[in-house]
């Protein structure tokens, strides 16, 4: 029994360290800022920058998300808005590949659920927009 528990603990530890490739989708402008930031300092990776941004903006994230909502299909008195039609600042068609550990990905997934989203990229793009230096994307007036 002890061997099985030890083997299970070792397997859990190995899984927590394993890399999990995932894709985020951002706007072309945000992608340029992201790439510039990654390249500005030796040792930065796509993953480290995303995790740095999420950690740095953790307390502000709900406010960032609420202010980043750009559009939604109009609802009316008969049909409510479709929440899937909402677009957020920083989101777009350009891919950013990250490779967090399984343990890091679990944290991102927990935050995704906590913020009420199904996809990580939905809230990470506005957080990156708020975090990265350079011209921030803003809601058009």
PDB file of C-alpha atoms in Angstrom, residues 18-135:
ATOM      1  CA  UNK A  18       4.777  18.452 -17.181  1.00  0.00           C
ATOM      2  CA  UNK A  19       4.236  21.150 -19.791  1.00  0.00           C
ATOM      3  CA  UNK A  20       0.779  21.683 -21.256  1.00  0.00           C
ATOM      4  CA  UNK A  21       0.764  23.547 -24.580  1.00  0.00           C
ATOM      5  CA  UNK A  22      -2.142  25.917 -25.024  1.00  0.00           C
ATOM      6  CA  UNK A  23      -3.054  28.778 -27.341  1.00  0.00           C
ATOM      7  CA  UNK A  24      -4.263  32.278 -26.559  1.00  0.00           C
ATOM      8  CA  UNK A  25      -5.796  34.565 -29.180  1.00  0.00           C
ATOM      9  CA  UNK A  26      -4.962  38.263 -29.226  1.00  0.00           C
ATOM     10  CA  UNK A  27      -5.254  41.234 -31.562  1.00  0.00           C
ATOM     11  CA  UNK A  28      -2.407  42.049 -33.972  1.00  0.00           C
ATOM     12  CA  UNK A  29      -1.597  45.251 -32.033  1.00  0.00           C
ATOM     13  CA  UNK A  30      -1.454  43.405 -28.707  1.00  0.00           C
ATOM     14  CA  UNK A  31       0.668  40.672 -30.289  1.00  0.00           C
ATOM     15  CA  UNK A  32       3.255  43.271 -31.403  1.00  0.00           C
ATOM     16  CA  UNK A  33       3.432  44.698 -27.861  1.00  0.00           C
ATOM     17  CA  UNK A  34       3.675  41.177 -26.445  1.00  0.00           C
ATOM     18  CA  UNK A  35       6.536  40.168 -28.754  1.00  0.00           C
ATOM     19  CA  UNK A  36       8.420  43.395 -28.027  1.00  0.00           C
ATOM     20  CA  UNK A  37       8.078  42.796 -24.261  1.00  0.00           C
ATOM     21  CA  UNK A  38       9.175  39.150 -24.508  1.00  0.00           C
ATOM     22  CA  UNK A  39      12.280  40.100 -26.503  1.00  0.00           C
ATOM     23  CA  UNK A  40      13.207  43.079 -24.294  1.00  0.00           C
ATOM     24  CA  UNK A  41      14.758  40.939 -21.565  1.00  0.00           C
ATOM     25  CA  UNK A  42      16.816  37.784 -21.821  1.00  0.00           C
ATOM     26  CA  UNK A  43      15.105  34.724 -20.370  1.00  0.00           C
ATOM     27  CA  UNK A  44      11.526  35.848 -20.921  1.00  0.00           C
ATOM     28  CA  UNK A  45       9.210  33.391 -22.598  1.00  0.00           C
ATOM     29  CA  UNK A  46       5.635  33.639 -23.796  1.00  0.00           C
ATOM     30  CA  UNK A  47       4.598  31.599 -20.787  1.00  0.00           C
ATOM     31  CA  UNK A  48       6.564  33.631 -18.253  1.00  0.00           C
ATOM     32  CA  UNK A  49       5.118  36.901 -19.580  1.00  0.00           C
ATOM     33  CA  UNK A  50       1.523  35.621 -19.443  1.00  0.00           C
ATOM     34  CA  UNK A  51       2.005  34.337 -15.888  1.00  0.00           C
ATOM     35  CA  UNK A  52       3.714  37.603 -14.889  1.00  0.00           C
ATOM     36  CA  UNK A  53       0.800  39.623 -16.284  1.00  0.00           C
ATOM     37  CA  UNK A  54      -1.841  37.471 -14.584  1.00  0.00           C
ATOM     38  CA  UNK A  55      -0.033  37.694 -11.235  1.00  0.00           C
ATOM     39  CA  UNK A  56       0.632  41.438 -11.518  1.00  0.00           C
ATOM     40  CA  UNK A  57      -2.969  42.281 -12.394  1.00  0.00           C
ATOM     41  CA  UNK A  58      -4.651  39.683 -10.133  1.00  0.00           C
ATOM     42  CA  UNK A  59      -6.430  42.173  -7.861  1.00  0.00           C
ATOM     43  CA  UNK A  60      -7.478  44.385 -10.780  1.00  0.00           C
ATOM     44  CA  UNK A  61      -8.607  41.625 -13.147  1.00  0.00           C
ATOM     45  CA  UNK A  62     -12.381  41.777 -12.498  1.00  0.00           C
ATOM     46  CA  UNK A  63     -12.344  45.541 -13.127  1.00  0.00           C
ATOM     47  CA  UNK A  64     -10.108  45.144 -16.204  1.00  0.00           C
ATOM     48  CA  UNK A  65     -12.524  42.581 -17.642  1.00  0.00           C
ATOM     49  CA  UNK A  66     -15.626  44.683 -17.002  1.00  0.00           C
ATOM     50  CA  UNK A  67     -14.040  47.749 -18.629  1.00  0.00           C
ATOM     51  CA  UNK A  68     -12.711  45.727 -21.585  1.00  0.00           C
ATOM     52  CA  UNK A  69     -16.087  44.592 -22.940  1.00  0.00           C
ATOM     53  CA  UNK A  70     -16.304  46.069 -26.432  1.00  0.00           C
ATOM     54  CA  UNK A  71     -19.422  44.696 -28.043  1.00  0.00           C
ATOM     55  CA  UNK A  72     -22.303  42.346 -27.671  1.00  0.00           C
ATOM     56  CA  UNK A  73     -25.200  41.536 -29.897  1.00  0.00           C
ATOM     57  CA  UNK A  74     -27.989  43.805 -28.830  1.00  0.00           C
ATOM     58  CA  UNK A  75     -30.621  42.261 -26.642  1.00  0.00           C
ATOM     59  CA  UNK A  76     -34.192  43.428 -26.473  1.00  0.00           C
ATOM     60  CA  UNK A  77     -37.265  42.906 -24.334  1.00  0.00           C
ATOM     61  CA  UNK A  78     -37.983  39.569 -26.028  1.00  0.00           C
ATOM     62  CA  UNK A  79     -34.485  38.105 -26.482  1.00  0.00           C
ATOM     63  CA  UNK A  80     -31.633  38.539 -24.015  1.00  0.00           C
ATOM     64  CA  UNK A  81     -28.071  39.267 -25.107  1.00  0.00           C
ATOM     65  CA  UNK A  82     -25.945  36.315 -26.177  1.00  0.00           C
ATOM     66  CA  UNK A  83     -22.960  36.393 -23.787  1.00  0.00           C
ATOM     67  CA  UNK A  84     -20.845  34.532 -26.364  1.00  0.00           C
ATOM     68  CA  UNK A  85     -21.108  37.495 -28.747  1.00  0.00           C
ATOM     69  CA  UNK A  86     -19.124  39.750 -26.419  1.00  0.00           C
ATOM     70  CA  UNK A  87     -15.662  40.821 -27.581  1.00  0.00           C
ATOM     71  CA  UNK A  88     -12.973  42.094 -25.236  1.00  0.00           C
ATOM     72  CA  UNK A  89     -10.106  44.543 -25.742  1.00  0.00           C
ATOM     73  CA  UNK A  90      -6.982  42.714 -26.807  1.00  0.00           C
ATOM     74  CA  UNK A  91      -8.772  39.711 -28.248  1.00  0.00           C
ATOM     75  CA  UNK A  92      -8.266  38.771 -31.864  1.00  0.00           C
ATOM     76  CA  UNK A  93      -7.097  36.190 -34.393  1.00  0.00           C
ATOM     77  CA  UNK A  94      -3.341  36.090 -33.670  1.00  0.00           C
ATOM     78  CA  UNK A  95      -2.111  33.067 -31.750  1.00  0.00           C
ATOM     79  CA  UNK A  96       0.255  33.110 -28.803  1.00  0.00           C
ATOM     80  CA  UNK A  97       1.501  29.680 -27.779  1.00  0.00           C
ATOM     81  CA  UNK A  98       2.264  29.115 -24.109  1.00  0.00           C
ATOM     82  CA  UNK A  99       3.440  26.017 -22.275  1.00  0.00           C
ATOM     83  CA  UNK A 100       2.581  26.289 -18.584  1.00  0.00           C
ATOM     84  CA  UNK A 101       3.076  23.364 -16.279  1.00  0.00           C
ATOM     85  CA  UNK A 102       0.028  21.319 -15.426  1.00  0.00           C
ATOM     86  CA  UNK A 103      -0.073  22.995 -12.003  1.00  0.00           C
ATOM     87  CA  UNK A 104       0.092  26.475 -13.573  1.00  0.00           C
ATOM     88  CA  UNK A 105      -2.622  25.545 -16.060  1.00  0.00           C
ATOM     89  CA  UNK A 106      -4.838  24.419 -13.183  1.00  0.00           C
ATOM     90  CA  UNK A 107      -4.477  27.890 -11.641  1.00  0.00           C
ATOM     91  CA  UNK A 108      -5.369  29.544 -14.966  1.00  0.00           C
ATOM     92  CA  UNK A 109      -8.379  27.250 -15.329  1.00  0.00           C
ATOM     93  CA  UNK A 110      -9.522  27.995 -11.775  1.00  0.00           C
ATOM     94  CA  UNK A 111      -9.297  31.721 -12.494  1.00  0.00           C
ATOM     95  CA  UNK A 112     -11.143  31.229 -15.794  1.00  0.00           C
ATOM     96  CA  UNK A 113     -14.025  29.632 -13.904  1.00  0.00           C
ATOM     97  CA  UNK A 114     -13.828  32.209 -11.105  1.00  0.00           C
ATOM     98  CA  UNK A 115     -14.176  35.033 -13.640  1.00  0.00           C
ATOM     99  CA  UNK A 116     -17.116  33.276 -15.314  1.00  0.00           C
ATOM    100  CA  UNK A 117     -15.541  32.305 -18.627  1.00  0.00           C
ATOM    101  CA  UNK A 118     -15.221  29.088 -20.593  1.00  0.00           C
ATOM    102  CA  UNK A 119     -11.968  29.985 -22.365  1.00  0.00           C
ATOM    103  CA  UNK A 120      -8.728  31.296 -20.879  1.00  0.00           C
ATOM    104  CA  UNK A 121      -8.013  33.646 -23.785  1.00  0.00           C
ATOM    105  CA  UNK A 122     -11.228  35.570 -23.151  1.00  0.00           C
ATOM    106  CA  UNK A 123      -9.913  37.184 -19.979  1.00  0.00           C
ATOM    107  CA  UNK A 124      -6.152  36.858 -20.473  1.00  0.00           C
ATOM    108  CA  UNK A 125      -6.143  39.099 -23.570  1.00  0.00           C
ATOM    109  CA  UNK A 126      -7.571  42.122 -21.683  1.00  0.00           C
ATOM    110  CA  UNK A 127      -5.168  41.458 -18.801  1.00  0.00           C
ATOM    111  CA  UNK A 128      -2.219  41.456 -21.213  1.00  0.00           C
ATOM    112  CA  UNK A 129      -3.550  44.670 -22.767  1.00  0.00           C
ATOM    113  CA  UNK A 130      -3.602  46.298 -19.320  1.00  0.00           C
ATOM    114  CA  UNK A 131      -0.196  44.911 -18.298  1.00  0.00           C
ATOM    115  CA  UNK A 132       2.044  45.394 -21.313  1.00  0.00           C
ATOM    116  CA  UNK A 133       3.787  48.700 -21.936  1.00  0.00           C
ATOM    117  CA  UNK A 134       2.931  50.660 -25.049  1.00  0.00           C
ATOM    118  CA  UNK A 135      -0.264  51.997 -26.528  1.00  0.00           C
TER     119      UNK A 135
END
